[in-house]
Coordinates of N, CA and C in Angstrom, one line a residue:
X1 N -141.3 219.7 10.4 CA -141.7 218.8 11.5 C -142.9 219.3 12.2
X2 N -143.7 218.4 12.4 CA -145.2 219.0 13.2 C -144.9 219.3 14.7
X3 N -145.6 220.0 15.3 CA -145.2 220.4 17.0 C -145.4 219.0 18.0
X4 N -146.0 218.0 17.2 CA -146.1 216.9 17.8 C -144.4 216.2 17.9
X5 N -143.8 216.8 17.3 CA -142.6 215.8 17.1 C -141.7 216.7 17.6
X6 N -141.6 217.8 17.7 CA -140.9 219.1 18.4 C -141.0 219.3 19.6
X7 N -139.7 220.2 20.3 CA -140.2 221.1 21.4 C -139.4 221.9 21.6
X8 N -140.3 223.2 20.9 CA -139.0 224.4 20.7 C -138.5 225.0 22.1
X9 N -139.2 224.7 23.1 CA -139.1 225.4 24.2 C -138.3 225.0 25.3
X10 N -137.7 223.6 24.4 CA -136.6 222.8 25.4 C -135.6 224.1 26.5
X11 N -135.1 224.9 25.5 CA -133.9 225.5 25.8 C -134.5 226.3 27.3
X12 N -135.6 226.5 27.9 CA -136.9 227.5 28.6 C -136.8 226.8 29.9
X13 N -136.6 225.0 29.9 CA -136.5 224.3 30.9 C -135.5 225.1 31.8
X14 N -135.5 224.7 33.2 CA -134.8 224.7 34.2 C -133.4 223.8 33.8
X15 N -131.8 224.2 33.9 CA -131.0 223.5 33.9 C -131.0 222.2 34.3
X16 N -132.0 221.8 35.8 CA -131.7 220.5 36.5 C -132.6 220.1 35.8
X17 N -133.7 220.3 35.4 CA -134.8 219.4 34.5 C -134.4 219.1 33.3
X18 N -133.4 219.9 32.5 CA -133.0 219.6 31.0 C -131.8 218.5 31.1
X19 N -131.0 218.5 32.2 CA -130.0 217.7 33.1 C -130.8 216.3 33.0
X20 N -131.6 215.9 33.6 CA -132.1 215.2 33.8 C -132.6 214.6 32.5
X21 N -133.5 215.1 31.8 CA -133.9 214.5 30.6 C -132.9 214.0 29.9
X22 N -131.7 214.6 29.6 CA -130.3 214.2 29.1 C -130.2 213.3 29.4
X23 N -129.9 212.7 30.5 CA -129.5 211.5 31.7 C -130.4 210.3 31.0
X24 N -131.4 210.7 31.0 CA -132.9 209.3 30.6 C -132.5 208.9 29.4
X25 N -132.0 210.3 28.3 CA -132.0 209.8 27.0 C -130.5 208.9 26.9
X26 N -129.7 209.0 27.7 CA -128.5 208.3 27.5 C -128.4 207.3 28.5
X27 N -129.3 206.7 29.1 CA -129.3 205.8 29.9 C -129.7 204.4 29.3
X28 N -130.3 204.4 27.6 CA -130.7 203.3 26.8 C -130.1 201.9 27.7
X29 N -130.3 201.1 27.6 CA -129.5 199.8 28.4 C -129.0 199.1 26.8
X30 N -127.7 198.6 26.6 CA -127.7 198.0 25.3 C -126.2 197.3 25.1
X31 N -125.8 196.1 25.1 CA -124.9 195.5 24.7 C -123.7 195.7 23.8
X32 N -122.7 195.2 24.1 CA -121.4 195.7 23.3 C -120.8 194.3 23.2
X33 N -120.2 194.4 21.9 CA -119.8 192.8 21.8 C -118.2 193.1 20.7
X34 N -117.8 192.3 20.4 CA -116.9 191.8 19.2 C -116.8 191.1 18.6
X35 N -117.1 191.7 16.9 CA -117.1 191.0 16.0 C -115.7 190.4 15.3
X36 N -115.8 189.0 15.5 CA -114.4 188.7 14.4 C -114.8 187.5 13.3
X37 N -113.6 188.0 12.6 CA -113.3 187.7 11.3 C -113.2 185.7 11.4
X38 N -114.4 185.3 11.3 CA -114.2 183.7 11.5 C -113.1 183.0 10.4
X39 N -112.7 183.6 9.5 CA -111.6 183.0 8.3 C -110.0 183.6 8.9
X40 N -110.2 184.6 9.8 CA -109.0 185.3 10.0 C -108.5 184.3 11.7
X41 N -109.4 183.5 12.1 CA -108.8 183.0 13.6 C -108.3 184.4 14.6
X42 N -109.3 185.3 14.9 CA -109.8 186.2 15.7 C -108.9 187.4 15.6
X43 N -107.7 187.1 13.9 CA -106.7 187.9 14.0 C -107.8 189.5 13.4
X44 N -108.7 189.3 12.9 CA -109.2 191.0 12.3 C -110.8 190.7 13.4
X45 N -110.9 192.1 14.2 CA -112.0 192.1 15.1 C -112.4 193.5 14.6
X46 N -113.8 193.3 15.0 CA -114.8 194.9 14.9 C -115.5 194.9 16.3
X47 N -114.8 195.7 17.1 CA -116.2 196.4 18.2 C -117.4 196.9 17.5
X48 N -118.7 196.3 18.2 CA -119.8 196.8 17.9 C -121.0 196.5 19.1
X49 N -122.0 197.6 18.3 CA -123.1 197.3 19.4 C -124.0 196.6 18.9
X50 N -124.5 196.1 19.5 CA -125.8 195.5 18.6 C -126.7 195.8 19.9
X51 N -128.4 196.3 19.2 CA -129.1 197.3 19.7 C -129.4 198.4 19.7
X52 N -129.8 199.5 20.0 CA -130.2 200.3 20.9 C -128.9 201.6 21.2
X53 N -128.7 202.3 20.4 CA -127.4 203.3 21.0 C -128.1 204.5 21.9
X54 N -127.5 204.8 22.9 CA -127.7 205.6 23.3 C -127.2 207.3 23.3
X55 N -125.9 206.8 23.0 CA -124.6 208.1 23.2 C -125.7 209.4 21.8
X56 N -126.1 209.1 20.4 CA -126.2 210.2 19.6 C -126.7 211.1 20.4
X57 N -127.8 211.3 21.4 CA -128.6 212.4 22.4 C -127.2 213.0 23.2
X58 N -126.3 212.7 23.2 CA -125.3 213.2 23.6 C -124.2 214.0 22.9
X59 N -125.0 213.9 21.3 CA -124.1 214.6 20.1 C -124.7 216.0 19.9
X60 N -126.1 216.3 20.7 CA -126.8 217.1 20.3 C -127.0 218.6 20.1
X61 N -126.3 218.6 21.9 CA -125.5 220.1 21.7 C -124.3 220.2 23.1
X62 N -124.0 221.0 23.1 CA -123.3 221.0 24.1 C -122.7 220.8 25.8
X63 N -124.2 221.0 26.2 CA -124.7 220.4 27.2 C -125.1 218.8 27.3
X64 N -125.8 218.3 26.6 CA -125.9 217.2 26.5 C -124.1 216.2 26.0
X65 N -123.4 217.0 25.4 CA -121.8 216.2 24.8 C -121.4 216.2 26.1
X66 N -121.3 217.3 27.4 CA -120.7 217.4 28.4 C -121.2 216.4 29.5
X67 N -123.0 215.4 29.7 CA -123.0 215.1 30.5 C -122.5 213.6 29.3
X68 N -122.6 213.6 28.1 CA -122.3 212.4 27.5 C -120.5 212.3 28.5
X69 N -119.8 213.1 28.4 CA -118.4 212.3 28.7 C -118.5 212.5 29.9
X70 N -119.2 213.0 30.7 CA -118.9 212.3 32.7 C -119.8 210.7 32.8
X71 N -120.6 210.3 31.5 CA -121.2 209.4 32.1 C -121.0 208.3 31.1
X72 N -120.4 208.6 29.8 CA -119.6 207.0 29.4 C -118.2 207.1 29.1
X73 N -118.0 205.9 28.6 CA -116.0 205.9 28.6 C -116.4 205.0 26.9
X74 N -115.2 205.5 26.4 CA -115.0 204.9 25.1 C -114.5 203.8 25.1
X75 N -114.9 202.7 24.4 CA -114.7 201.5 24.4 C -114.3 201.6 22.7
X76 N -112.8 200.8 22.4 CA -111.9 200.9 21.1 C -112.7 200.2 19.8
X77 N -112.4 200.9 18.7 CA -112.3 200.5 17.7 C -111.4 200.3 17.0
X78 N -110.5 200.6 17.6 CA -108.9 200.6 16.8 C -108.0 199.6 17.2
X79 N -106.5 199.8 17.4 CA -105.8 199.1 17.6 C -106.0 198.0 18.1
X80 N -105.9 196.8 17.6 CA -105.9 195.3 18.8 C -107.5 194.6 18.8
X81 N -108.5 196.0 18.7 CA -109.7 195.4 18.2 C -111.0 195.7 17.3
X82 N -110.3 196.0 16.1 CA -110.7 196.9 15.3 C -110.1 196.6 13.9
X83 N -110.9 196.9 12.6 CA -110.4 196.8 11.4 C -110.5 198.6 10.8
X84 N -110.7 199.4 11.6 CA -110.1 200.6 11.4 C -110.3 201.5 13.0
X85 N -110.0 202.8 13.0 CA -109.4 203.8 13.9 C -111.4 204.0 14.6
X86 N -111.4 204.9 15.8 CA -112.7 205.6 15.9 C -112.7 204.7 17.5
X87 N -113.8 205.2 18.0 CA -114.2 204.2 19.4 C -115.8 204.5 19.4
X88 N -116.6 203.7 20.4 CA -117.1 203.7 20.7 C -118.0 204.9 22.0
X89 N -118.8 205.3 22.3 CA -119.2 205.7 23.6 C -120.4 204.5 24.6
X90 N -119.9 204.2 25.5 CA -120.4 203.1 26.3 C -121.0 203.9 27.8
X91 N -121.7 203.1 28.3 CA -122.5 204.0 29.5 C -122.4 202.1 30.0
X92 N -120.9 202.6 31.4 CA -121.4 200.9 31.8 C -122.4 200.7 32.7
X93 N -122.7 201.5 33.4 CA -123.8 201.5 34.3 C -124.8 200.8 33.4
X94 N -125.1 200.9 31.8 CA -126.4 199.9 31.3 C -126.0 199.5 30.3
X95 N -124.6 199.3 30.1 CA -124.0 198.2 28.7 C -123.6 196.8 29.5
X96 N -123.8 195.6 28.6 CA -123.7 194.2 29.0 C -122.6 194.1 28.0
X97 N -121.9 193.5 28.2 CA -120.2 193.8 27.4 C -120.5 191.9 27.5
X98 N -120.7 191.8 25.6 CA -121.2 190.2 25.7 C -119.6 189.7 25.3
X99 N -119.4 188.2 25.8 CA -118.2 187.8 26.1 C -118.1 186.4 25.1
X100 N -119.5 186.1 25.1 CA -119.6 184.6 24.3 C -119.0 183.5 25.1
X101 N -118.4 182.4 23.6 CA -118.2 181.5 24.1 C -116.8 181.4 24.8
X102 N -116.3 180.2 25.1 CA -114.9 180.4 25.8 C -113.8 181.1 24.6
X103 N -113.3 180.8 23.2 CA -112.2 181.3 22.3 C -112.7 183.0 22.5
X104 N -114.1 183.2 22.2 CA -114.1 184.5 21.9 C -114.4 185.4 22.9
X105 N -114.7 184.7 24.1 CA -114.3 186.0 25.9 C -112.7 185.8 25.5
X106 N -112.1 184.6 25.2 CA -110.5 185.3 25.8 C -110.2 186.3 25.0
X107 N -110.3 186.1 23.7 CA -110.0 187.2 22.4 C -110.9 188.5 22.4
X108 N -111.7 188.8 23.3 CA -112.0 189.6 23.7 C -111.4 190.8 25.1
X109 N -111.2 189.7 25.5 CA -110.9 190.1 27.2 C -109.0 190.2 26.8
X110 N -108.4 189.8 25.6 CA -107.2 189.9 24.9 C -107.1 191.2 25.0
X111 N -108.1 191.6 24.0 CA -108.1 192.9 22.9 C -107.8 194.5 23.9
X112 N -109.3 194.2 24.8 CA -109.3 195.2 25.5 C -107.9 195.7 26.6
X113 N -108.5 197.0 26.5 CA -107.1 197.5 27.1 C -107.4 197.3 28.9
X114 N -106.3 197.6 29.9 CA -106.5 197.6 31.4 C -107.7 198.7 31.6
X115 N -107.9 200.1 30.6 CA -108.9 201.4 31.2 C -109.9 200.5 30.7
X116 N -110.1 199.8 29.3 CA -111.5 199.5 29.5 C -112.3 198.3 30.7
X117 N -111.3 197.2 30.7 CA -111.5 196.4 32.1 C -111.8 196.8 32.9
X118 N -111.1 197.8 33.8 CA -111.7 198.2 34.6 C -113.2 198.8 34.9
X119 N -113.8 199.7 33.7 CA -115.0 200.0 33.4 C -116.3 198.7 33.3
X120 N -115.3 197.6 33.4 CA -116.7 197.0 33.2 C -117.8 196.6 34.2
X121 N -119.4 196.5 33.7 CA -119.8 196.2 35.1 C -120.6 194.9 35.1
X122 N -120.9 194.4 34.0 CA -122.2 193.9 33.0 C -121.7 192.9 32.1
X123 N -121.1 191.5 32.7 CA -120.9 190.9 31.3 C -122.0 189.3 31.2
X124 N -121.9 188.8 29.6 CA -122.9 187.6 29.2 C -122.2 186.7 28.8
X125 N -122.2 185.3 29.2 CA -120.9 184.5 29.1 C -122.0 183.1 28.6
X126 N -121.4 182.7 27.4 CA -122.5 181.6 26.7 C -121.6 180.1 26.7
X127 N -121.1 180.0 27.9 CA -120.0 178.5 27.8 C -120.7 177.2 27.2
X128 N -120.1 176.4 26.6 CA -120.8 175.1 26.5 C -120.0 174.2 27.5
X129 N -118.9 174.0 28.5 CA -118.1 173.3 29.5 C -117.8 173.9 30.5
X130 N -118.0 173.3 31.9 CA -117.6 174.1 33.1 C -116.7 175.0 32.7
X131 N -115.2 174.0 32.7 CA -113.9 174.6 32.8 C -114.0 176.1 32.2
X132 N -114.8 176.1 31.0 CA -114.6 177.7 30.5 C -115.1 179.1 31.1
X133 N -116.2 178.5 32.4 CA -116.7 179.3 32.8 C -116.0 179.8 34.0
X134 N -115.0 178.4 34.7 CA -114.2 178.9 35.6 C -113.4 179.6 35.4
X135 N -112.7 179.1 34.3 CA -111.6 180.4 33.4 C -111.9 181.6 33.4
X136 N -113.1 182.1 32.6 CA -113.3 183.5 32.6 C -113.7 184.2 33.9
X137 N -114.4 183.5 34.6 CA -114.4 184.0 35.6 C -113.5 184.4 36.7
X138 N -112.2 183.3 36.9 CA -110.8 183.8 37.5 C -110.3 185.1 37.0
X139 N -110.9 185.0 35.5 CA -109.8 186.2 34.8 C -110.6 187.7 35.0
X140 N -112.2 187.4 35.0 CA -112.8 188.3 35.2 C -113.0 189.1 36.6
X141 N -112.1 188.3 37.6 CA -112.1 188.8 39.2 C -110.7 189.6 39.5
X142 N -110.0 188.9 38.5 CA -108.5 189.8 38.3 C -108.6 190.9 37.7
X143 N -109.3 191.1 36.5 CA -109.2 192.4 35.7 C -110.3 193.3 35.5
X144 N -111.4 192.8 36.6 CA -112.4 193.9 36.2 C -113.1 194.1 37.7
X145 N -112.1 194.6 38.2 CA -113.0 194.9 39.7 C -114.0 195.9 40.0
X146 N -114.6 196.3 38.6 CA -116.2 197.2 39.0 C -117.1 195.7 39.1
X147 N -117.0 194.7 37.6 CA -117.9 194.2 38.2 C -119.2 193.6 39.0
X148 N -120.3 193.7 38.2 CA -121.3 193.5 39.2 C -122.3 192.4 38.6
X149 N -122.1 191.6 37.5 CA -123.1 191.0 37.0 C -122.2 189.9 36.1
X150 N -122.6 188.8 36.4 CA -122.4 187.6 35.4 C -123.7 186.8 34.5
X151 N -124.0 187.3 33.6 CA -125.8 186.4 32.5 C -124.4 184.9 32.2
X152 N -125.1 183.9 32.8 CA -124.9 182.9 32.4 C -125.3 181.9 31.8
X153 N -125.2 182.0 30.1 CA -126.7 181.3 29.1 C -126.2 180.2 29.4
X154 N -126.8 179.4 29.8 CA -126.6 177.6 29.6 C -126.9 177.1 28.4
X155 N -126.1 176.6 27.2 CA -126.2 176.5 26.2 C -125.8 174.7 26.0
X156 N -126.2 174.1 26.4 CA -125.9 172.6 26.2 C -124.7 172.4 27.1
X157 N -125.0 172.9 28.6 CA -123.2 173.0 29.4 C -123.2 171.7 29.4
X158 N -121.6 171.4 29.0 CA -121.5 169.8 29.6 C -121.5 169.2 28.6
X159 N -122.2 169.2 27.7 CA -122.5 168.1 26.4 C -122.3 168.2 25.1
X160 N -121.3 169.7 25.2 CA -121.1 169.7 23.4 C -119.7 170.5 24.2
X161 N -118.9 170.1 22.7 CA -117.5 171.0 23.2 C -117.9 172.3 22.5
X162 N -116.6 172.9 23.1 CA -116.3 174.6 22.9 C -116.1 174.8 21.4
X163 N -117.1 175.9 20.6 CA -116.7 175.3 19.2 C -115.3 176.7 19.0
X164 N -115.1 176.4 17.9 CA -113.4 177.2 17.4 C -114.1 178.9 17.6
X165 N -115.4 179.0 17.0 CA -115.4 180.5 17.0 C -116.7 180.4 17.7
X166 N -117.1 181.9 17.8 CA -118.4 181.9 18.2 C -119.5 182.7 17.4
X167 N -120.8 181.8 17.2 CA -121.7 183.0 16.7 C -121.9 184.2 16.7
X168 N -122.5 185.2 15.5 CA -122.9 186.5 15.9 C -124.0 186.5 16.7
X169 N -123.6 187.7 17.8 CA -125.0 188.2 18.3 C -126.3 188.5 18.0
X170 N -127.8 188.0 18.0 CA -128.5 187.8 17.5 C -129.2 189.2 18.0
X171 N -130.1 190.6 17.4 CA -130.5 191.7 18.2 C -131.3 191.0 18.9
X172 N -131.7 189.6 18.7 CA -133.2 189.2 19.7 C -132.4 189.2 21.1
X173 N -131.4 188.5 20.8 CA -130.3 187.7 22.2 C -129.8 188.9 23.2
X174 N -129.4 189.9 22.1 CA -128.7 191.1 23.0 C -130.0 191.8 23.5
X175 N -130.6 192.0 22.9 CA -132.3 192.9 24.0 C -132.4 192.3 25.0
X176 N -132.3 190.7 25.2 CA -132.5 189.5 26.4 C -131.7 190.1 27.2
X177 N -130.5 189.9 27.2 CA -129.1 190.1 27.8 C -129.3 191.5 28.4
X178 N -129.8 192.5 27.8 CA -129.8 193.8 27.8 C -130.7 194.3 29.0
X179 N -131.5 193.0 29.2 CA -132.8 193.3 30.1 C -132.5 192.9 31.7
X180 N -131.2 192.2 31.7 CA -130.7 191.1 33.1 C -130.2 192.1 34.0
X181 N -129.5 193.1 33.9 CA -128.5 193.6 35.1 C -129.8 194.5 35.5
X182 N -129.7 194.5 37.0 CA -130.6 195.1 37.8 C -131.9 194.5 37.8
X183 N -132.0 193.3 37.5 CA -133.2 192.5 37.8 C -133.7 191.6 38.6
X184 N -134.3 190.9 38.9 CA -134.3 190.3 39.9 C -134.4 188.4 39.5
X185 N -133.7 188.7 38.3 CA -134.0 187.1 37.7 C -132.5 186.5 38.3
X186 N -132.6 185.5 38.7 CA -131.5 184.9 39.4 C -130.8 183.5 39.4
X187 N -130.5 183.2 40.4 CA -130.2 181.2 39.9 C -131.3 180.9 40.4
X188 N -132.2 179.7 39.4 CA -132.6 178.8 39.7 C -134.4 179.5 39.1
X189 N -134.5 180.9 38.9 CA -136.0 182.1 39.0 C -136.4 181.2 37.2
X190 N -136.0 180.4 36.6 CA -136.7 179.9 35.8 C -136.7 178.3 35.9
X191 N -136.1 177.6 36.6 CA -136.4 176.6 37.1 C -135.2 176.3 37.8
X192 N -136.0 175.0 39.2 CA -135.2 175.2 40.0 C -134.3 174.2 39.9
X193 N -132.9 174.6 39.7 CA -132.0 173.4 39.1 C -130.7 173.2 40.1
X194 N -130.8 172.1 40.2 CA -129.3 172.3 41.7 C -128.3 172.2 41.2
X195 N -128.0 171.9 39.9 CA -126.5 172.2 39.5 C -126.5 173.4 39.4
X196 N -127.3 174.7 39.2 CA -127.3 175.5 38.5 C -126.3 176.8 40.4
X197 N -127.1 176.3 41.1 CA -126.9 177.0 42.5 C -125.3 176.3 42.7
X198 N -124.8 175.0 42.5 CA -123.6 174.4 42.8 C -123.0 174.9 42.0
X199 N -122.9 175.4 40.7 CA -122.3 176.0 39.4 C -122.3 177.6 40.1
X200 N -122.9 178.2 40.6 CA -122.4 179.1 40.9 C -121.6 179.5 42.5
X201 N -122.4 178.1 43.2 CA -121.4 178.4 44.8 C -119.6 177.5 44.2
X202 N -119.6 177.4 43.4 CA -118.1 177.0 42.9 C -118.0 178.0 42.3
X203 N -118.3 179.6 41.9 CA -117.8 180.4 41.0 C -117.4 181.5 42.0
X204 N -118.5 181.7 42.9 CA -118.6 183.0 44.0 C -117.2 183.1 44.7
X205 N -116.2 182.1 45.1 CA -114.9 182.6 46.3 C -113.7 182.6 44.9
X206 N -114.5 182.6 43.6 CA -113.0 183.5 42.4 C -113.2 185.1 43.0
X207 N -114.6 185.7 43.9 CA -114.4 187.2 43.7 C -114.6 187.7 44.9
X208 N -113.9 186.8 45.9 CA -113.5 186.9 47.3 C -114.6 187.1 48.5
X209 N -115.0 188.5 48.8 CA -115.8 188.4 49.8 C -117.2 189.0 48.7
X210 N -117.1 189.8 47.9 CA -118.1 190.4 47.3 C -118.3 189.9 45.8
X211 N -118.6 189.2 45.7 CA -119.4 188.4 43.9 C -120.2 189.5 43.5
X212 N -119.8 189.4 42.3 CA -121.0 189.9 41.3 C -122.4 188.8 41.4
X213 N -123.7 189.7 41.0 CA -125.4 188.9 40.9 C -124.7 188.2 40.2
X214 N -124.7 186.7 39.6 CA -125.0 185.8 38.7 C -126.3 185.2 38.7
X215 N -126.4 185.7 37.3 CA -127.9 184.8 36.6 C -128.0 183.6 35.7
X216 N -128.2 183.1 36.0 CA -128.2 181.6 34.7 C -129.7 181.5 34.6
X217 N -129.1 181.1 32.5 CA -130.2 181.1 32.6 C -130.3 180.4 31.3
X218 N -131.6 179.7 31.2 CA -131.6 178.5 29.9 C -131.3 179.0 28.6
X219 N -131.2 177.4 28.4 CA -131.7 177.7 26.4 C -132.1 176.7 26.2
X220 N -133.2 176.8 24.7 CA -133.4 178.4 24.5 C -134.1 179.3 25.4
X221 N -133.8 180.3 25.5 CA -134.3 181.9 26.8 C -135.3 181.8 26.1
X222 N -136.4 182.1 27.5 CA -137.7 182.6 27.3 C -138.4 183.3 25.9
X223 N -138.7 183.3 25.7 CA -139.3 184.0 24.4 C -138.7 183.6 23.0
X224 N -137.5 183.6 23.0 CA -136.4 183.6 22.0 C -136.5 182.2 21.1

């Protein structure tokens, strides 16, 4: 390996500077989703990421494994949502935990256990009908009180029903999604739509005095 790609002298750094670099490399921002089995009716699921992992810089040595487990929690591959054993490492502070359409957030929001719920901070909800967004969202103010962000893709809301399953995540879609929490895109910051403000002042008293940011946001999304 050339010294361009190296740096033998990592180990030379100051603890809080090598601390820190650790932190940057495991801070990737990147989506977590579940995959199911569309012939199985959501009975066989695979946790996955699509994107961007962060956690390997956390495999590297032993300093880096130690700040990997104070700063993500494992999200399952096994039991309930998994077609074999293992988990994940997630950093919710910058994972978007995608939820889809209405069959596949509940089979999702099924699977997971109460420790992962609670970790969440970050989710992307692709409804095609009100009602499904009010659903998840009731359910998401009951079981996930970290959090802090709702991406709300408007995908033909209102004018097509809820289909049986839902598409795979697209890496274009999840980078989009990946980019929302901590931003400043918001209701209405791609055009100004007044269902879009009334679609969310009907969502905000499911999470009492403190809502999560909700963003809505078209389709097709910018670029995409």
């Amino acid at each position: 390996m050339s010294e361009t790609k190296t740096f033998t002298r990592f180990g030379n750094l100051p603890t809080e500077l090598r601390l820190i670099i650790w932190s940057e490399a495991l801070s990737v921002r990147s989506v977590w989703a579940a995959v199911f089995d569309k012939l199985a009716e959501f009975r066989s699921r695979l946790a996955t990421r699509v994107g961007p992992a962060s956690y390997p810089a956390g495999l590297a040595c032993g300093e880096s494994r130690w700040l990997l487990e104070q700063s993500h929690v494992k999200f399952p591959r096994g039991p309930g949502l998994a077609t074999g054993p293992g988990a994940y490492w997630v950093d919710p502070e910058s994972t978007t935990v995608y939820l889809g359409r209405a069959p596949h957030a509940r089979a999702t929001l099924d699977a997971l256990g109460a420790d992962e719920l609670r970790q969440i901070r970050h989710v992307a909800l692709r409804p095609c009908q009100y009602w499904s967004i009010y659903e998840a969202c009731r359910r998401l103010a009951k079981e996930c009180p970290a959090l802090r962000t709702i991406i709300i893709h408007c995908d033909g809301l209102g004018h097509v029903s809820e289909p049986l399953v839902s598409e795979d995540l697209s890496p274009e879609l999840a980078a989009y999604y990946a980019t929302i929490p901590g931003s400043s895109i918001g209701v209405g910051d791609w055009n100004e739509n007044f269902d879009d403000l009334q679609l969310v002042s009907s969502l905000e008293p499911c999470f009492g005095d403190s809502p999560p940011m909700f963003h809505v946001v078209p389709s097709p999304s910018p670029g995409l």
